[in-house]
PDB file of C-alpha atoms in Angstrom:
ATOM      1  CA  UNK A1384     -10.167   9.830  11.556  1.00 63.00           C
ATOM      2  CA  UNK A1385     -13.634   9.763  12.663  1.00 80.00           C
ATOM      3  CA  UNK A1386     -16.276   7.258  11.516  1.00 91.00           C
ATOM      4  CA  UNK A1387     -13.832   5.409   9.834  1.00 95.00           C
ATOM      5  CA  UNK A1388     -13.712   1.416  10.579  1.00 96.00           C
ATOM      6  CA  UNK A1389     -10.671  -1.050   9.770  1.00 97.00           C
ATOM      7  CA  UNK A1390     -11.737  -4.622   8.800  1.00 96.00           C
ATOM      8  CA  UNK A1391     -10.829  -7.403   7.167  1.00 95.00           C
ATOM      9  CA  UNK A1392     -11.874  -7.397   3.031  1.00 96.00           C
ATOM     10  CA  UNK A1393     -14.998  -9.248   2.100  1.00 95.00           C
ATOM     11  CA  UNK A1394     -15.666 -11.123  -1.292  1.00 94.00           C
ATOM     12  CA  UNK A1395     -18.212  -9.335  -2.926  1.00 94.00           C
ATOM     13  CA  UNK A1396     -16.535  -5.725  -2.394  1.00 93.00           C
ATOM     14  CA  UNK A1397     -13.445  -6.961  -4.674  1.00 92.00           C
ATOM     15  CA  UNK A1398     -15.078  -5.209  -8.106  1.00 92.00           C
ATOM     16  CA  UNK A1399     -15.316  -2.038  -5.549  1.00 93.00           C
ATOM     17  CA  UNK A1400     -11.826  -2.098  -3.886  1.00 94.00           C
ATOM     18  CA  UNK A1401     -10.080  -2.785  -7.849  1.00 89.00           C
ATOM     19  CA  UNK A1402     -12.774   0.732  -9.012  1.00 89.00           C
ATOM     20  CA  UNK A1403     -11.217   2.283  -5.805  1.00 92.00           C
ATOM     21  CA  UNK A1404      -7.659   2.055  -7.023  1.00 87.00           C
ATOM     22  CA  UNK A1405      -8.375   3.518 -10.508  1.00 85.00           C
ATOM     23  CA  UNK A1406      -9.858   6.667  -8.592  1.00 84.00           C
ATOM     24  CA  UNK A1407      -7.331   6.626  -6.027  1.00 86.00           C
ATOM     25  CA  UNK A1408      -4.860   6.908  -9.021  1.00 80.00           C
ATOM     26  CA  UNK A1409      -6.447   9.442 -11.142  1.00 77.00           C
ATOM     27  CA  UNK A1410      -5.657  11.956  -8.376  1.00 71.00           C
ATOM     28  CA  UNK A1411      -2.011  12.380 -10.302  1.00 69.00           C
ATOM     29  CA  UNK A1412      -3.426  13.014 -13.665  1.00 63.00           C
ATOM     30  CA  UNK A1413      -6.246  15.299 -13.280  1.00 63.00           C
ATOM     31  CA  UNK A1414      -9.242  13.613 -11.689  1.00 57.00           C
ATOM     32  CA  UNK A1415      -9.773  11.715 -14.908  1.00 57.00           C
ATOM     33  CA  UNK A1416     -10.112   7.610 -14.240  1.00 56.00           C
ATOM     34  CA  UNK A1417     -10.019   7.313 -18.016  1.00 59.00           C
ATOM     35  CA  UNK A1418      -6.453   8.498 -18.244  1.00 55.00           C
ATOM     36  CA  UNK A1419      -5.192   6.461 -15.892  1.00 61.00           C
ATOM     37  CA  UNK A1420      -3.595   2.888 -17.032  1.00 62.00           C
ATOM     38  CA  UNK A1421      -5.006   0.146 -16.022  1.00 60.00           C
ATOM     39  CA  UNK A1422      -2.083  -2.290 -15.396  1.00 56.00           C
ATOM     40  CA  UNK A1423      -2.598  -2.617 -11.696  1.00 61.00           C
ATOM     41  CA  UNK A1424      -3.736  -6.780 -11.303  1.00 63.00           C
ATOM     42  CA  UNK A1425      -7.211  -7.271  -9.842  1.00 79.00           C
ATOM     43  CA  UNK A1426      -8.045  -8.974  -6.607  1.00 86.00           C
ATOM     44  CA  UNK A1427      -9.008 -12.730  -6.131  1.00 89.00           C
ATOM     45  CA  UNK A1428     -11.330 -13.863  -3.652  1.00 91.00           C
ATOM     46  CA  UNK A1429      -7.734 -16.416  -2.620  1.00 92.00           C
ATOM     47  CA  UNK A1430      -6.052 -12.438  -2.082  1.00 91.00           C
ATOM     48  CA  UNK A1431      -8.237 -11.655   0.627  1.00 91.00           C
ATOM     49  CA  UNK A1432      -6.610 -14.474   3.223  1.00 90.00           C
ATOM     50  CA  UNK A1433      -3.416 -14.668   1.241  1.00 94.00           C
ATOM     51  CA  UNK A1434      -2.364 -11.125   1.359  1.00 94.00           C
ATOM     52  CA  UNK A1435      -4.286 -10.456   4.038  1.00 93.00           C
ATOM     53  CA  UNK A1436      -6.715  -7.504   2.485  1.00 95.00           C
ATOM     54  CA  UNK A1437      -7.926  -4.953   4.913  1.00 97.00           C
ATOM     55  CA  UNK A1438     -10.386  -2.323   3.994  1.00 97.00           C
ATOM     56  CA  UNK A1439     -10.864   0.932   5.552  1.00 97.00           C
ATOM     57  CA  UNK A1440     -14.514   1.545   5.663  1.00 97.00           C
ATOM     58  CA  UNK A1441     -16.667   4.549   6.400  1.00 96.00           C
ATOM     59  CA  UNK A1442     -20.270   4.532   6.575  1.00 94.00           C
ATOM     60  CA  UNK A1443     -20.258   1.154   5.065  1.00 93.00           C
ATOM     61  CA  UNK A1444     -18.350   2.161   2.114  1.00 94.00           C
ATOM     62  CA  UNK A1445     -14.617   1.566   1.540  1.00 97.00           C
ATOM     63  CA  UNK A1446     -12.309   4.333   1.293  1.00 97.00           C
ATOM     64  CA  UNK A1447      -8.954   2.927   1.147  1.00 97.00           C
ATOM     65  CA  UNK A1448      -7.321  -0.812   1.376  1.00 96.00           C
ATOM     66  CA  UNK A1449      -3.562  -2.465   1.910  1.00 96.00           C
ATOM     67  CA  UNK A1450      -2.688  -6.155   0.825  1.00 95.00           C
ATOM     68  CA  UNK A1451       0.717  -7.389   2.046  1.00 96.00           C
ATOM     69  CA  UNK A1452       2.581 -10.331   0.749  1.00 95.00           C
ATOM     70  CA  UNK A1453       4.943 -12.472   2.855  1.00 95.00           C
ATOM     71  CA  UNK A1454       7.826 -13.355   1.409  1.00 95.00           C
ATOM     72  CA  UNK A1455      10.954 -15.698   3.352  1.00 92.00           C
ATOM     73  CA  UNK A1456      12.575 -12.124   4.300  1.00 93.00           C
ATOM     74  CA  UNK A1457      10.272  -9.595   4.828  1.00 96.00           C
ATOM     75  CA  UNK A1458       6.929  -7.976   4.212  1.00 97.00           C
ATOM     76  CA  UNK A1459       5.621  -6.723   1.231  1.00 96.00           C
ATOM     77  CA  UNK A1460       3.070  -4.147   1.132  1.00 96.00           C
ATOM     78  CA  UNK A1461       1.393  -4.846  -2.175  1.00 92.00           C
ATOM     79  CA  UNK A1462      -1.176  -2.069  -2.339  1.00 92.00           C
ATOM     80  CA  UNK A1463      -2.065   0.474  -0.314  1.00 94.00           C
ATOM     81  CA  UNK A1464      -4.768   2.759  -1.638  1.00 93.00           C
ATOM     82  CA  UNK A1465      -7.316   5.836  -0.764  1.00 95.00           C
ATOM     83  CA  UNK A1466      -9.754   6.512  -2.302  1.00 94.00           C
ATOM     84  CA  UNK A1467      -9.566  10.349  -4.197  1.00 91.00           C
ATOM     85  CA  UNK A1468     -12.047  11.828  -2.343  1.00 92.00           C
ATOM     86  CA  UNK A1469     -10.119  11.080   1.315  1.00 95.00           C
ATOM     87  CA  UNK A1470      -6.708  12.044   0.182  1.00 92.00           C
ATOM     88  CA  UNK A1471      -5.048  13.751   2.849  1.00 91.00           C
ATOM     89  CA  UNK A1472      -8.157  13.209   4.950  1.00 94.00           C
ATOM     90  CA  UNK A1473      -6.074  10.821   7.201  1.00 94.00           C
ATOM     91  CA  UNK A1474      -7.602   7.706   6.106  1.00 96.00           C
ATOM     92  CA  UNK A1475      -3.644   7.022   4.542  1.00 94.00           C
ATOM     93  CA  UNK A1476      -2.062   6.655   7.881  1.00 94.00           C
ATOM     94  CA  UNK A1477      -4.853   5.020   9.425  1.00 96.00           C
ATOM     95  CA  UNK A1478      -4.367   2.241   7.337  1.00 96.00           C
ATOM     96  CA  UNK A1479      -0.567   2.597   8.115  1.00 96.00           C
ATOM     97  CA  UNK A1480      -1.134   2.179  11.571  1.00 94.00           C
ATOM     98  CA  UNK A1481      -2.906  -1.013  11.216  1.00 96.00           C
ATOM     99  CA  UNK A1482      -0.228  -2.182   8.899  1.00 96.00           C
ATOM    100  CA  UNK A1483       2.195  -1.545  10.682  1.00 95.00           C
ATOM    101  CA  UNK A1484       0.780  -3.801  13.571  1.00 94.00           C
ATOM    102  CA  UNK A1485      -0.493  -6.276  11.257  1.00 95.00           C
ATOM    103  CA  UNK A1486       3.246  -6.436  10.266  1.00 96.00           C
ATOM    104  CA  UNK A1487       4.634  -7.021  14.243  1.00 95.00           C
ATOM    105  CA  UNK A1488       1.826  -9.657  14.904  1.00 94.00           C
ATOM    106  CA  UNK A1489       3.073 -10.991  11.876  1.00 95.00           C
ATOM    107  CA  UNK A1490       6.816 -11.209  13.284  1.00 95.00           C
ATOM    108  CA  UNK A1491       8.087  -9.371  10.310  1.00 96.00           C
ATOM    109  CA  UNK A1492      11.237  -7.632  10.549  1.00 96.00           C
ATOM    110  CA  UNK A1493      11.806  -5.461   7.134  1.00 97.00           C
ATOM    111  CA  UNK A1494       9.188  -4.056   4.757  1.00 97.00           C
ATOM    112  CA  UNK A1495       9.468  -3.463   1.498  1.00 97.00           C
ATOM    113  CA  UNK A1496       7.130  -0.844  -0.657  1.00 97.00           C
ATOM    114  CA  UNK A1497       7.917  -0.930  -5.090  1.00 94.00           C
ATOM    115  CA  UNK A1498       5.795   2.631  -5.046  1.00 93.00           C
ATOM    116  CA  UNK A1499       4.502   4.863  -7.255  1.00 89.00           C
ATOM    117  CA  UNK A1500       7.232   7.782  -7.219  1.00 92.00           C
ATOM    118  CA  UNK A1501       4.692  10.433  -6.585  1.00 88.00           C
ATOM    119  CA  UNK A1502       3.588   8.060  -3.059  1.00 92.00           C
ATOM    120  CA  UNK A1503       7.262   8.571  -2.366  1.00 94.00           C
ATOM    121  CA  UNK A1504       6.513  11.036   0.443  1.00 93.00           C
ATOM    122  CA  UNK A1505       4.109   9.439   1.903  1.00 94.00           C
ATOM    123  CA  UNK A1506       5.862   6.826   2.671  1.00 94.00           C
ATOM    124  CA  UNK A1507       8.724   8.799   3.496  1.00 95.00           C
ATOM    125  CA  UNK A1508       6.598  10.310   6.332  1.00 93.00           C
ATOM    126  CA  UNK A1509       5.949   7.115   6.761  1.00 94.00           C
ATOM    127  CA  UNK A1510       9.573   6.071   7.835  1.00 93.00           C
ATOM    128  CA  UNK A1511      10.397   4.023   4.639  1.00 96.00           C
ATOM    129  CA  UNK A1512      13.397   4.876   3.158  1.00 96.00           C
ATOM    130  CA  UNK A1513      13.797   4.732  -0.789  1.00 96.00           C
ATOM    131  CA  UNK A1514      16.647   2.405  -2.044  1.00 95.00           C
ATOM    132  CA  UNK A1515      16.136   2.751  -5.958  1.00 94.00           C
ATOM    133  CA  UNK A1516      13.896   2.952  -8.773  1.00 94.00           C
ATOM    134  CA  UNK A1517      12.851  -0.082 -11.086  1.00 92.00           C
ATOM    135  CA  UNK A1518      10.891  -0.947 -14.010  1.00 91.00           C
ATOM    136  CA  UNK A1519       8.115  -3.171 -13.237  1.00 84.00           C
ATOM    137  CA  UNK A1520       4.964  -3.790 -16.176  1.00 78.00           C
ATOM    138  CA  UNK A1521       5.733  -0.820 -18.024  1.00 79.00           C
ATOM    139  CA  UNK A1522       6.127   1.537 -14.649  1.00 80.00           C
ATOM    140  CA  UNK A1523       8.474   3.291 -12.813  1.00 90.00           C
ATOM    141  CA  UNK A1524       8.014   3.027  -9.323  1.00 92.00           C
ATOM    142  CA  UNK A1525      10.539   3.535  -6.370  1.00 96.00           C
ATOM    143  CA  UNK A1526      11.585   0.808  -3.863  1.00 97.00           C
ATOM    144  CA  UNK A1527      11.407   1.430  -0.012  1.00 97.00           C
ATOM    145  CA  UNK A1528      12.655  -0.349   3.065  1.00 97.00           C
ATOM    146  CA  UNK A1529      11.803   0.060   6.301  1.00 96.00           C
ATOM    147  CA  UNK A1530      12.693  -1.761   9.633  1.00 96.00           C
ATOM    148  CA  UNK A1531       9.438  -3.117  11.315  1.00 95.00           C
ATOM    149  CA  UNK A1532      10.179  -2.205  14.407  1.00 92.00           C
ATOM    150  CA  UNK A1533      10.846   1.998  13.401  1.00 89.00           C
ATOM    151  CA  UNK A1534       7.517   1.852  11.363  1.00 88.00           C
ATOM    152  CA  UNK A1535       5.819   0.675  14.185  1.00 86.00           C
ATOM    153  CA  UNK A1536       6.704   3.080  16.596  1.00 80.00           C
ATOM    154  CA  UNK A1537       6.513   5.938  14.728  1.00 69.00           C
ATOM    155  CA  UNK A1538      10.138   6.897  14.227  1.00 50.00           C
ATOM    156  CA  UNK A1539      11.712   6.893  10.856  1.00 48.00           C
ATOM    157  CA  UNK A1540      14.454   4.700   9.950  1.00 38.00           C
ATOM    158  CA  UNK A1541      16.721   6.583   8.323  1.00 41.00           C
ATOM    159  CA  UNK A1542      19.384   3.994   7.619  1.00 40.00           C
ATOM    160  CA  UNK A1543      16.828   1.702   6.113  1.00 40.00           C
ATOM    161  CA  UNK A1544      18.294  -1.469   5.091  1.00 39.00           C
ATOM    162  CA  UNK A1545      17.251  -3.682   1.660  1.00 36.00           C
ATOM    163  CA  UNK A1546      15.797  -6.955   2.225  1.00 36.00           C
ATOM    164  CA  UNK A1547      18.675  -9.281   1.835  1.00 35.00           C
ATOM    165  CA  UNK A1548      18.113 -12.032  -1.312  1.00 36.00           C
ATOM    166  CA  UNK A1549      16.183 -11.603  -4.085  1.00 37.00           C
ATOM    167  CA  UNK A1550      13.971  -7.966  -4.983  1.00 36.00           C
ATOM    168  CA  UNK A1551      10.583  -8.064  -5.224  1.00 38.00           C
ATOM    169  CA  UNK A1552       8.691  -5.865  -7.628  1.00 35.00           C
ATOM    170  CA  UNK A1553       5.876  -5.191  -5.718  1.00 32.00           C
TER     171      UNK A1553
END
């Protein structure tokens, strides 16, 4: 996507990425922020090293962010938002790209996705492959798998493959 930067998160943009995913959200019911719950948890400053934040920017303004969280077994891809306004725009599997490669410079070998059901296709296209749903803080969401090595390179992994030991929530 043109004119469209990936970079690490900075501090004072945290208020802005947290607005971001309340827009990026109200895209599935109608455009209005007000209708959408807020029970997504808010960034810390420690989040932007910890799960390594990175923003996708364009003309100096974030569109859309990831966060991933390492865990023993695989890699968890916390959030992974776009703003309303570039939905569909590309910006999505821009930041894929980069995660993806974040996530083989990490040495990761599974990921692991508790998404929104209607971000099921997405990361279907993706290559992730859904497993099951779950209840997590009063939402439904679907878990995905996907090998690191298939994400990377484009191809889908259809036989997936859950994280062995415990299940994350997201």
């Amino acid at each position: 996507m043109d004119g469209v930067v990936i970079r690490g998160a900075r501090p004072e943009e945290l208020p802005l990425l947290d607005a971001l995913v309340l827009r990026s959200k109200s895209h599935w019911v109608g455009g209005r922020v007000a209708d959408v719950p807020d029970v997504t948890p808010k960034l810390t400053a420690a989040d932007i090293v910890s799960r390594h934040v990175t923003v996708a920017e364009r003309d100096g303004v974030p569109v859309g962010f990831y966060t991933l969280n390492e865990h023993e077994d695989y890699l968890g891809i916390g959030l992974l938002f776009v703003d309303r306004p570039f939905i569909g725009t590309g910006v999505g599997r821009l930041l894929w790209g980069h995660l993806a490669g974040r996530a083989v410079a990490l040495d990761a070998r599974l990921l692991g996705v508790g998404a929104d059901p209607r971000a099921e296709g997405f990361y279907l296209r993706m290559g992730m492959v859904r497993r099951h749903e779950f209840e997590h803080d009063g939402e439904r969401l679907v878990w995905m798998v996907g090998e690191v090595a298939t994400v990377a390179a484009g191809r889908p992994d259809r036989d997936g493959g859950a994280p062995p030991g415990r299940h994350p929530t997201a």
